[in-house]
Amino acid sequence: MTERLFHRLAAWSLLAFATFLTLYPVAWMLSASLKSSGEIFTTSTFHLGSRGFGNYLSAFGERPFFIYLLNSVAAASVSVIITVVLGVLAGYSFAKFRYRLAPLFWLVVLISVMIPLEAIVIPLFLEVHAFGWTNTYAGLILPTAFNVVGIFIFRQAIISIPDAYIEAARIDGASELKILRLVVLPMVLPSAVVVAVLTFNLAWNSYLWPLIVTSDDLMRTLPLGMAAFQAGFDTKYGEVMAVSVFGALPTAVFFLMLQRYFVEGAVASGVK
Amino acid sequence: MSGVEITNVSKSFGSLETIHGISFSIEDGSFVALIGPSGCGKSTMLRMISGLETISDGTISIGNKLANALPPKDRDVAMVFQNYAIYPHMTVAENIGFPLRLRNLARAEIDKAVTETAAILNLEPLLKRYPKALSGGQRQRVAMGRAIIRRPSVFLFDEPLSNLDANLRVQMRAEIKKLHQTLGTTMIYVTHDQIEAMTMADKVVVLRDGRVEQSGPPLDLYDRPANRFVASFIGSPAMNFLDAEAVDGEIRLKGGQSLRLRFAATHPEGKLVFGIRPENIGLSGDGLPVRVDLVEPTGAETHLELDLAGHSLVAVVRERVMTSPGDVLHVTFDPRAIHLFDPETGEAKPAEVIAV
């Protein structure tokens, strides 16, 4: 009895410690967003400061953050849609079809994962510029919209579906697209959520590409807007934190909404 | 409804041929079992009929229509899989109605058909459940429901009962047979269990290594096996095979022991394999002396492992035998129930034999 109590106490303390480590920076960010620059480094984390929502008001007064937010939401959403749709199509193909060029295609996928954006950013920019896509949504979103990891996650998930499910649907008269939509996709839903969340985050935090391809202030995304407050020698921490809170909220909401599936899927697909 | 005609069908995977020119026909409305040991090609055969597997040579016709190049959905066949393949994200009703949903039928029409099908299979109380809340037998019935609702011209079953426990298997066996009687649709049933094949089918096709060993009504196969393989595969416990020879018109065991059986007509001398089913061995005071090695009473019958002049022999007798290992009993062989095989080829060598 006492041993069980001890184990329980130990587990709870460990969890409490981990929770504290995770939440402390968030708390710091929240409280700093309510403080003046002077207060941030002189008062405790749990001091609520004197600025109230002043940092938020001045940040939004200075820059069009709602436009940035819309741009970010648009970029991330299109990226998620493209990645889920193309990823599940490619994943199904790689998982369940045998054809002569499949190994070659798979090699191309592997290689494309290994090339970092930084390595190709100049030629990519030149190409996009040649399209006349600089300072357009197409240029901002499409070149980096597809997250190749989506193919991997879907392929792994679909491989584990027994062939009989697919064959049964085929005999019953389903086209391949219907099999994908009505049989395969519902069975890999947790993995689809993992792909969606990972891709959303990737697009949401994307910095380099939007920085290069946009020069018009109204085409910018949130991370670029935040960076604007760190210019030169005068970093306005209060405003930066206010904007960070604003930028973190949508991902937090998105994650909480899909949390149940995400945990299930992350365990199933081995993604952390 | 329609019959199925398999003509010279072969299947190669790369350079490896696994089905070597198989031919057999399945009459309209009949129940045919494909049976054989694992790797004999019975499942591949079924998949080729369904269209899930292409054929390398020959022809398959379903309902007098050449099906070689037809995709599975255009063959008007329904298949029940060994692992059921019912969709975990759909309720029982949605699973059963799935084939009709694919045909874009109206909601009301699908519901009506689902209710009718569920009634045939006693699934009405379960329609709103998900597969994870069903037992193995119930899942099997849902899989059959999904096949029935389409009213296909041919049903294909791929070892549908092998994931069930013994009791349930016997029960589902009877249900499938009744279903065949109710629907009257052609059914092709793959199994490795000869009891299933014997009890359910009108016709049994025995396959081995991608060839048909024998096909015909189950009792024909039991009574007149074409070769030693079929003789050993059909019937349980399996037929006894004893090395023997024909000497002076009489059958003797290797080693000289007489079996007190002789040929009714002149018969060439030489080696042969003597086959007798355990149930065709009788106990009789004036028979051949045998030593008892093992006694297995099952209640309804008694299985005896016997030693006849150094040859081991299994007998199944209906009467209760009070005996124990080491005892000596006397056995007789029913001369109308013996089987003779060529020791080289295994082919049956029918001959009329009388008791001496």
Short mmCIF file of N, CA, C and O in Angstrom, two decimals, chain A residues 45-101:
data_model
loop_
_atom_site.label_atom_id
_atom_site.label_comp_id
_atom_site.label_asym_id
_atom_site.label_seq_id
_atom_site.Cartn_x
_atom_site.Cartn_y
_atom_site.Cartn_z
N THR A 45 8.32 36.42 -13.27
CA THR A 45 7.47 35.90 -14.35
C THR A 45 6.00 36.06 -14.02
O THR A 45 5.17 36.26 -14.89
N PHE A 46 5.70 35.98 -12.70
CA PHE A 46 4.28 35.98 -12.33
C PHE A 46 3.75 37.37 -12.01
O PHE A 46 2.63 37.54 -11.58
N HIS A 47 4.61 38.38 -12.25
CA HIS A 47 4.18 39.77 -12.13
C HIS A 47 3.46 40.15 -13.42
O HIS A 47 3.94 39.84 -14.52
N LEU A 48 2.32 40.79 -13.31
CA LEU A 48 1.52 40.99 -14.52
C LEU A 48 1.83 42.28 -15.28
O LEU A 48 1.22 42.55 -16.31
N GLY A 49 2.79 43.09 -14.79
CA GLY A 49 3.22 44.25 -15.55
C GLY A 49 2.22 45.40 -15.52
O GLY A 49 1.14 45.29 -14.95
N SER A 50 2.58 46.48 -16.19
CA SER A 50 1.76 47.68 -16.11
C SER A 50 1.15 48.06 -17.45
O SER A 50 0.34 48.95 -17.54
N ARG A 51 1.54 47.33 -18.51
CA ARG A 51 1.11 47.76 -19.84
C ARG A 51 -0.28 47.27 -20.24
O ARG A 51 -0.86 47.76 -21.21
N GLY A 52 -0.77 46.26 -19.52
CA GLY A 52 -2.06 45.71 -19.93
C GLY A 52 -1.94 45.20 -21.36
O GLY A 52 -0.97 44.52 -21.71
N PHE A 53 -2.92 45.52 -22.21
CA PHE A 53 -2.85 45.09 -23.61
C PHE A 53 -2.16 46.12 -24.50
O PHE A 53 -2.30 46.08 -25.72
N GLY A 54 -1.42 47.04 -23.84
CA GLY A 54 -0.74 48.10 -24.59
C GLY A 54 0.19 47.58 -25.67
O GLY A 54 0.21 48.11 -26.79
N ASN A 55 0.95 46.52 -25.35
CA ASN A 55 1.87 45.97 -26.35
C ASN A 55 1.12 45.47 -27.56
O ASN A 55 1.56 45.64 -28.70
N TYR A 56 -0.01 44.82 -27.30
CA TYR A 56 -0.82 44.28 -28.41
C TYR A 56 -1.29 45.43 -29.29
O TYR A 56 -1.18 45.37 -30.52
N LEU A 57 -1.82 46.49 -28.61
CA LEU A 57 -2.37 47.61 -29.37
C LEU A 57 -1.28 48.28 -30.21
O LEU A 57 -1.47 48.55 -31.39
N SER A 58 -0.10 48.50 -29.60
CA SER A 58 0.93 49.20 -30.35
C SER A 58 1.47 48.33 -31.48
O SER A 58 1.75 48.81 -32.58
N ALA A 59 1.60 47.03 -31.22
CA ALA A 59 2.09 46.14 -32.28
C ALA A 59 1.13 46.14 -33.47
O ALA A 59 1.55 46.28 -34.62
N PHE A 60 -0.16 46.02 -33.14
CA PHE A 60 -1.15 45.99 -34.22
C PHE A 60 -1.28 47.35 -34.89
O PHE A 60 -1.63 47.43 -36.07
N GLY A 61 -0.97 48.43 -34.11
CA GLY A 61 -1.01 49.76 -34.71
C GLY A 61 0.12 49.96 -35.69
O GLY A 61 -0.02 50.64 -36.71
N GLU A 62 1.25 49.36 -35.35
CA GLU A 62 2.43 49.59 -36.16
C GLU A 62 2.43 48.79 -37.46
O GLU A 62 2.94 49.23 -38.48
N ARG A 63 1.89 47.55 -37.38
CA ARG A 63 1.98 46.68 -38.55
C ARG A 63 0.64 45.97 -38.79
O ARG A 63 -0.11 45.71 -37.85
N PRO A 64 0.36 45.60 -40.04
CA PRO A 64 -0.93 44.97 -40.37
C PRO A 64 -0.95 43.49 -39.99
O PRO A 64 -0.90 42.62 -40.86
N PHE A 65 -1.00 43.21 -38.68
CA PHE A 65 -0.89 41.81 -38.26
C PHE A 65 -2.06 40.94 -38.69
O PHE A 65 -1.89 39.75 -38.88
N PHE A 66 -3.25 41.56 -38.82
CA PHE A 66 -4.37 40.73 -39.26
C PHE A 66 -4.16 40.24 -40.68
O PHE A 66 -4.51 39.11 -41.03
N ILE A 67 -3.53 41.10 -41.49
CA ILE A 67 -3.20 40.67 -42.86
C ILE A 67 -2.16 39.54 -42.81
O ILE A 67 -2.30 38.52 -43.48
N TYR A 68 -1.13 39.74 -41.94
CA TYR A 68 -0.12 38.68 -41.80
C TYR A 68 -0.78 37.37 -41.39
O TYR A 68 -0.45 36.30 -41.89
N LEU A 69 -1.71 37.49 -40.43
CA LEU A 69 -2.38 36.29 -39.93
C LEU A 69 -3.14 35.59 -41.07
O LEU A 69 -3.02 34.38 -41.25
N LEU A 70 -3.90 36.39 -41.83
CA LEU A 70 -4.64 35.81 -42.96
C LEU A 70 -3.69 35.14 -43.94
O LEU A 70 -3.95 34.03 -44.42
N ASN A 71 -2.58 35.81 -44.23
CA ASN A 71 -1.60 35.24 -45.15
C ASN A 71 -1.06 33.91 -44.61
O ASN A 71 -0.95 32.92 -45.34
N SER A 72 -0.75 33.89 -43.32
CA SER A 72 -0.22 32.66 -42.72
C SER A 72 -1.25 31.55 -42.74
O SER A 72 -0.94 30.40 -43.08
N VAL A 73 -2.49 31.89 -42.38
CA VAL A 73 -3.55 30.88 -42.37
C VAL A 73 -3.75 30.33 -43.78
O VAL A 73 -3.85 29.12 -43.99
N ALA A 74 -3.77 31.22 -44.76
CA ALA A 74 -3.96 30.78 -46.15
C ALA A 74 -2.82 29.86 -46.57
O ALA A 74 -3.05 28.76 -47.10
N ALA A 75 -1.58 30.30 -46.29
CA ALA A 75 -0.42 29.49 -46.70
C ALA A 75 -0.45 28.12 -46.04
O ALA A 75 -0.28 27.08 -46.70
N ALA A 76 -0.70 28.10 -44.71
CA ALA A 76 -0.67 26.82 -43.99
C ALA A 76 -1.81 25.92 -44.44
O ALA A 76 -1.63 24.72 -44.61
N SER A 77 -3.01 26.49 -44.64
CA SER A 77 -4.15 25.67 -45.03
C SER A 77 -3.95 25.05 -46.40
O SER A 77 -4.18 23.85 -46.60
N VAL A 78 -3.52 25.87 -47.35
CA VAL A 78 -3.29 25.34 -48.70
C VAL A 78 -2.23 24.25 -48.64
O VAL A 78 -2.35 23.20 -49.27
N SER A 79 -1.20 24.48 -47.84
CA SER A 79 -0.13 23.51 -47.70
C SER A 79 -0.66 22.19 -47.14
O SER A 79 -0.31 21.11 -47.61
N VAL A 80 -1.52 22.29 -46.12
CA VAL A 80 -2.09 21.08 -45.51
C VAL A 80 -2.94 20.34 -46.54
O VAL A 80 -2.81 19.12 -46.70
N ILE A 81 -3.78 21.07 -47.26
CA ILE A 81 -4.68 20.42 -48.22
C ILE A 81 -3.86 19.72 -49.31
O ILE A 81 -4.08 18.54 -49.62
N ILE A 82 -2.89 20.44 -49.85
CA ILE A 82 -2.08 19.86 -50.93
C ILE A 82 -1.32 18.63 -50.43
O ILE A 82 -1.28 17.58 -51.08
N THR A 83 -0.75 18.74 -49.22
CA THR A 83 0.05 17.62 -48.71
C THR A 83 -0.81 16.41 -48.40
O THR A 83 -0.44 15.28 -48.72
N VAL A 84 -1.99 16.62 -47.80
CA VAL A 84 -2.84 15.48 -47.47
C VAL A 84 -3.35 14.82 -48.75
O VAL A 84 -3.29 13.59 -48.90
N VAL A 85 -3.82 15.63 -49.70
CA VAL A 85 -4.40 15.05 -50.91
C VAL A 85 -3.33 14.32 -51.73
O VAL A 85 -3.48 13.14 -52.08
N LEU A 86 -2.21 15.00 -52.01
CA LEU A 86 -1.17 14.35 -52.82
C LEU A 86 -0.48 13.24 -52.03
O LEU A 86 -0.13 12.21 -52.59
N GLY A 87 -0.31 13.45 -50.73
CA GLY A 87 0.38 12.47 -49.90
C GLY A 87 -0.38 11.15 -49.84
O GLY A 87 0.22 10.08 -49.95
N VAL A 88 -1.70 11.23 -49.70
CA VAL A 88 -2.47 9.99 -49.58
C VAL A 88 -2.53 9.29 -50.93
O VAL A 88 -2.46 8.05 -51.02
N LEU A 89 -2.59 10.06 -52.01
CA LEU A 89 -2.58 9.44 -53.35
C LEU A 89 -1.25 8.72 -53.59
O LEU A 89 -1.22 7.55 -53.96
N ALA A 90 -0.14 9.44 -53.33
CA ALA A 90 1.17 8.84 -53.56
C ALA A 90 1.42 7.69 -52.60
O ALA A 90 1.95 6.65 -52.97
N GLY A 91 1.01 7.89 -51.33
CA GLY A 91 1.21 6.85 -50.32
C GLY A 91 0.48 5.57 -50.69
O GLY A 91 1.01 4.47 -50.56
N TYR A 92 -0.76 5.70 -51.18
CA TYR A 92 -1.55 4.54 -51.60
C TYR A 92 -0.85 3.83 -52.74
O TYR A 92 -0.72 2.60 -52.74
N SER A 93 -0.39 4.62 -53.69
CA SER A 93 0.29 4.04 -54.84
C SER A 93 1.55 3.28 -54.41
O SER A 93 1.75 2.12 -54.78
N PHE A 94 2.38 3.92 -53.58
CA PHE A 94 3.62 3.26 -53.16
C PHE A 94 3.34 2.05 -52.27
O PHE A 94 4.08 1.09 -52.28
N ALA A 95 2.26 2.11 -51.50
CA ALA A 95 2.00 1.03 -50.55
C ALA A 95 1.38 -0.19 -51.22
O ALA A 95 1.68 -1.32 -50.86
N LYS A 96 0.50 0.00 -52.20
CA LYS A 96 -0.32 -1.12 -52.66
C LYS A 96 -0.22 -1.45 -54.14
O LYS A 96 -0.91 -2.35 -54.60
N PHE A 97 0.58 -0.73 -54.91
CA PHE A 97 0.67 -1.04 -56.33
C PHE A 97 2.10 -1.39 -56.72
O PHE A 97 3.04 -0.78 -56.24
N ARG A 98 2.22 -2.40 -57.57
CA ARG A 98 3.54 -2.78 -58.09
C ARG A 98 3.59 -2.40 -59.55
O ARG A 98 2.78 -2.86 -60.33
N TYR A 99 4.52 -1.56 -59.92
CA TYR A 99 4.72 -1.28 -61.34
C TYR A 99 6.19 -0.99 -61.55
O TYR A 99 6.94 -0.73 -60.60
N ARG A 100 6.60 -1.01 -62.80
CA ARG A 100 8.02 -1.03 -63.11
C ARG A 100 8.76 0.21 -62.60
O ARG A 100 9.87 0.13 -62.12
N LEU A 101 8.10 1.37 -62.70
CA LEU A 101 8.82 2.60 -62.36
C LEU A 101 8.71 2.96 -60.87
O LEU A 101 9.32 3.93 -60.43
#
